[in-house]
């Protein structure tokens, strides 16, 4: 089972001073098989027609989320630049936490358990 990461964008609408309405828009994160299908269809469209690739993709896979033409361009560029299909989400994305970070976190937890009144500035030293 693959890990799905959702990117959430918060949009605020103000109707009056006392009422705010929030909408959360989640960007679709494509599975590996969807990304490969996008690359194959882009190739079938002679690698120069992202709009055509988007149309052909939506015809071939009507039940999937249909990518915009820019998604094809970004995917191909990312594959060429990094050799990766998926976006790198952060410095240690997908690699788990480095062992040094785990040791530091455990040290911090121990310091707080020993004396909960310890300041964060002192812990940072």
PDB file of C-alpha atoms in Angstrom:
ATOM      1  CA  UNK A   1       0.000   0.000   0.000  1.00  0.00           C
ATOM      2  CA  UNK A   2       1.459   3.343  -0.963  1.00  0.00           C
ATOM      3  CA  UNK A   3       1.534   6.365   1.253  1.00  0.00           C
ATOM      4  CA  UNK A   4      -0.718   9.238   0.206  1.00  0.00           C
ATOM      5  CA  UNK A   5       0.215  12.769   1.159  1.00  0.00           C
ATOM      6  CA  UNK A   6      -2.401  15.481   0.870  1.00  0.00           C
ATOM      7  CA  UNK A   7      -1.535  19.102   0.427  1.00  0.00           C
ATOM      8  CA  UNK A   8      -4.144  21.351   2.018  1.00  0.00           C
ATOM      9  CA  UNK A   9      -4.632  24.946   1.007  1.00  0.00           C
ATOM     10  CA  UNK A  10      -6.647  27.169   3.288  1.00  0.00           C
ATOM     11  CA  UNK A  11      -8.878  29.771   1.682  1.00  0.00           C
ATOM     12  CA  UNK A  12     -10.619  32.342   3.846  1.00  0.00           C
ATOM     13  CA  UNK A  13     -13.715  34.311   2.984  1.00  0.00           C
ATOM     14  CA  UNK A  14     -14.841  37.158   5.223  1.00  0.00           C
ATOM     15  CA  UNK A  15     -18.558  37.934   5.188  1.00  0.00           C
ATOM     16  CA  UNK A  16     -18.499  40.383   8.087  1.00  0.00           C
ATOM     17  CA  UNK A  17     -16.296  41.257  11.057  1.00  0.00           C
ATOM     18  CA  UNK A  18     -17.743  38.533  13.268  1.00  0.00           C
ATOM     19  CA  UNK A  19     -18.029  35.634  10.821  1.00  0.00           C
ATOM     20  CA  UNK A  20     -15.319  33.848   8.876  1.00  0.00           C
ATOM     21  CA  UNK A  21     -15.864  30.944   6.520  1.00  0.00           C
ATOM     22  CA  UNK A  22     -12.983  28.575   5.823  1.00  0.00           C
ATOM     23  CA  UNK A  23     -12.695  26.238   2.872  1.00  0.00           C
ATOM     24  CA  UNK A  24     -10.032  23.584   2.663  1.00  0.00           C
ATOM     25  CA  UNK A  25      -9.005  22.516  -0.819  1.00  0.00           C
ATOM     26  CA  UNK A  26      -7.056  19.282  -1.045  1.00  0.00           C
ATOM     27  CA  UNK A  27      -4.730  18.827  -3.993  1.00  0.00           C
ATOM     28  CA  UNK A  28      -4.791  15.360  -5.521  1.00  0.00           C
ATOM     29  CA  UNK A  29      -1.624  13.318  -5.081  1.00  0.00           C
ATOM     30  CA  UNK A  30      -1.221  10.871  -7.927  1.00  0.00           C
ATOM     31  CA  UNK A  31      -0.331   7.216  -7.342  1.00  0.00           C
ATOM     32  CA  UNK A  32       2.712   5.773  -9.115  1.00  0.00           C
ATOM     33  CA  UNK A  33       0.583   3.930 -11.695  1.00  0.00           C
ATOM     34  CA  UNK A  34      -1.242   7.177 -12.527  1.00  0.00           C
ATOM     35  CA  UNK A  35       2.064   9.013 -12.979  1.00  0.00           C
ATOM     36  CA  UNK A  36       3.373   6.302 -15.314  1.00  0.00           C
ATOM     37  CA  UNK A  37       0.133   6.428 -17.333  1.00  0.00           C
ATOM     38  CA  UNK A  38       0.534  10.207 -17.612  1.00  0.00           C
ATOM     39  CA  UNK A  39       4.073   9.810 -18.963  1.00  0.00           C
ATOM     40  CA  UNK A  40       2.991   7.149 -21.468  1.00  0.00           C
ATOM     41  CA  UNK A  41       0.117   9.273 -22.753  1.00  0.00           C
ATOM     42  CA  UNK A  42       2.382  12.328 -22.976  1.00  0.00           C
ATOM     43  CA  UNK A  43       4.714  10.230 -25.149  1.00  0.00           C
ATOM     44  CA  UNK A  44       1.805   9.095 -27.328  1.00  0.00           C
ATOM     45  CA  UNK A  45       0.989  12.767 -27.890  1.00  0.00           C
ATOM     46  CA  UNK A  46       4.498  13.276 -29.318  1.00  0.00           C
ATOM     47  CA  UNK A  47       5.867  14.992 -26.188  1.00  0.00           C
ATOM     48  CA  UNK A  48       4.762  18.449 -27.232  1.00  0.00           C
ATOM     49  CA  UNK A  49       1.084  18.669 -26.521  1.00  0.00           C
ATOM     50  CA  UNK A  50       0.318  18.828 -22.810  1.00  0.00           C
ATOM     51  CA  UNK A  51      -3.251  19.988 -23.541  1.00  0.00           C
ATOM     52  CA  UNK A  52      -3.783  17.049 -25.890  1.00  0.00           C
ATOM     53  CA  UNK A  53      -2.257  14.691 -23.315  1.00  0.00           C
ATOM     54  CA  UNK A  54      -4.676  15.989 -20.696  1.00  0.00           C
ATOM     55  CA  UNK A  55      -7.618  15.389 -23.040  1.00  0.00           C
ATOM     56  CA  UNK A  56      -6.438  11.889 -24.050  1.00  0.00           C
ATOM     57  CA  UNK A  57      -5.803  10.967 -20.388  1.00  0.00           C
ATOM     58  CA  UNK A  58      -9.340  11.981 -19.421  1.00  0.00           C
ATOM     59  CA  UNK A  59     -10.726   9.907 -22.315  1.00  0.00           C
ATOM     60  CA  UNK A  60      -8.650   6.827 -21.397  1.00  0.00           C
ATOM     61  CA  UNK A  61      -9.320   7.063 -17.651  1.00  0.00           C
ATOM     62  CA  UNK A  62     -12.748   8.649 -17.151  1.00  0.00           C
ATOM     63  CA  UNK A  63     -13.029   7.593 -13.488  1.00  0.00           C
ATOM     64  CA  UNK A  64      -9.716   9.124 -12.395  1.00  0.00           C
ATOM     65  CA  UNK A  65      -8.896  12.693 -11.455  1.00  0.00           C
ATOM     66  CA  UNK A  66      -8.048  14.468 -14.702  1.00  0.00           C
ATOM     67  CA  UNK A  67      -4.755  16.364 -14.571  1.00  0.00           C
ATOM     68  CA  UNK A  68      -4.396  19.814 -16.046  1.00  0.00           C
ATOM     69  CA  UNK A  69      -1.882  20.291 -18.865  1.00  0.00           C
ATOM     70  CA  UNK A  70       0.588  21.921 -16.461  1.00  0.00           C
ATOM     71  CA  UNK A  71       0.668  18.699 -14.411  1.00  0.00           C
ATOM     72  CA  UNK A  72       2.121  16.843 -17.409  1.00  0.00           C
ATOM     73  CA  UNK A  73       4.775  19.504 -17.912  1.00  0.00           C
ATOM     74  CA  UNK A  74       5.762  19.477 -14.205  1.00  0.00           C
ATOM     75  CA  UNK A  75       5.864  15.667 -14.091  1.00  0.00           C
ATOM     76  CA  UNK A  76       8.089  15.380 -17.160  1.00  0.00           C
ATOM     77  CA  UNK A  77      10.396  18.162 -15.956  1.00  0.00           C
ATOM     78  CA  UNK A  78      10.686  16.620 -12.476  1.00  0.00           C
ATOM     79  CA  UNK A  79      11.475  13.196 -13.986  1.00  0.00           C
ATOM     80  CA  UNK A  80      14.157  14.740 -16.210  1.00  0.00           C
ATOM     81  CA  UNK A  81      15.684  16.876 -13.446  1.00  0.00           C
ATOM     82  CA  UNK A  82      15.620  14.456 -10.515  1.00  0.00           C
ATOM     83  CA  UNK A  83      14.776  11.036 -11.931  1.00  0.00           C
ATOM     84  CA  UNK A  84      11.852  10.884  -9.500  1.00  0.00           C
ATOM     85  CA  UNK A  85       8.165  10.730 -10.355  1.00  0.00           C
ATOM     86  CA  UNK A  86       6.882  11.939  -7.002  1.00  0.00           C
ATOM     87  CA  UNK A  87       7.507  15.343  -5.498  1.00  0.00           C
ATOM     88  CA  UNK A  88      10.042  15.528  -2.704  1.00  0.00           C
ATOM     89  CA  UNK A  89       8.072  16.752   0.279  1.00  0.00           C
ATOM     90  CA  UNK A  90      10.668  18.156   2.621  1.00  0.00           C
ATOM     91  CA  UNK A  91      14.297  17.528   3.416  1.00  0.00           C
ATOM     92  CA  UNK A  92      13.856  13.971   4.674  1.00  0.00           C
ATOM     93  CA  UNK A  93      10.748  13.096   2.655  1.00  0.00           C
ATOM     94  CA  UNK A  94      10.177   9.381   2.386  1.00  0.00           C
ATOM     95  CA  UNK A  95      13.434   8.479   4.139  1.00  0.00           C
ATOM     96  CA  UNK A  96      12.122   8.247   7.673  1.00  0.00           C
ATOM     97  CA  UNK A  97      13.690  10.240  10.454  1.00  0.00           C
ATOM     98  CA  UNK A  98      17.456  10.279  10.705  1.00  0.00           C
ATOM     99  CA  UNK A  99      18.795   8.445  13.793  1.00  0.00           C
ATOM    100  CA  UNK A 100      20.410  11.631  15.147  1.00  0.00           C
ATOM    101  CA  UNK A 101      17.016  13.358  15.172  1.00  0.00           C
ATOM    102  CA  UNK A 102      15.478  10.483  17.143  1.00  0.00           C
ATOM    103  CA  UNK A 103      18.246  10.725  19.757  1.00  0.00           C
ATOM    104  CA  UNK A 104      17.779  14.492  20.100  1.00  0.00           C
ATOM    105  CA  UNK A 105      14.006  14.123  20.441  1.00  0.00           C
ATOM    106  CA  UNK A 106      14.432  11.526  23.172  1.00  0.00           C
ATOM    107  CA  UNK A 107      16.893  13.805  24.984  1.00  0.00           C
ATOM    108  CA  UNK A 108      14.401  16.689  24.846  1.00  0.00           C
ATOM    109  CA  UNK A 109      11.582  14.515  26.177  1.00  0.00           C
ATOM    110  CA  UNK A 110      13.795  13.339  29.053  1.00  0.00           C
ATOM    111  CA  UNK A 111      14.728  16.937  29.936  1.00  0.00           C
ATOM    112  CA  UNK A 112      11.067  17.964  30.039  1.00  0.00           C
ATOM    113  CA  UNK A 113      10.066  14.912  32.090  1.00  0.00           C
ATOM    114  CA  UNK A 114      12.840  15.656  34.607  1.00  0.00           C
ATOM    115  CA  UNK A 115      11.834  19.303  35.007  1.00  0.00           C
ATOM    116  CA  UNK A 116       8.649  20.465  33.235  1.00  0.00           C
ATOM    117  CA  UNK A 117       9.434  24.100  34.100  1.00  0.00           C
ATOM    118  CA  UNK A 118      12.605  24.111  31.975  1.00  0.00           C
ATOM    119  CA  UNK A 119      12.464  26.892  29.403  1.00  0.00           C
ATOM    120  CA  UNK A 120      12.561  26.095  25.706  1.00  0.00           C
ATOM    121  CA  UNK A 121      15.540  28.423  25.341  1.00  0.00           C
ATOM    122  CA  UNK A 122      17.478  26.348  27.872  1.00  0.00           C
ATOM    123  CA  UNK A 123      16.462  23.113  26.127  1.00  0.00           C
ATOM    124  CA  UNK A 124      17.654  24.498  22.794  1.00  0.00           C
ATOM    125  CA  UNK A 125      21.166  24.934  24.191  1.00  0.00           C
TER     126      UNK A 125
END
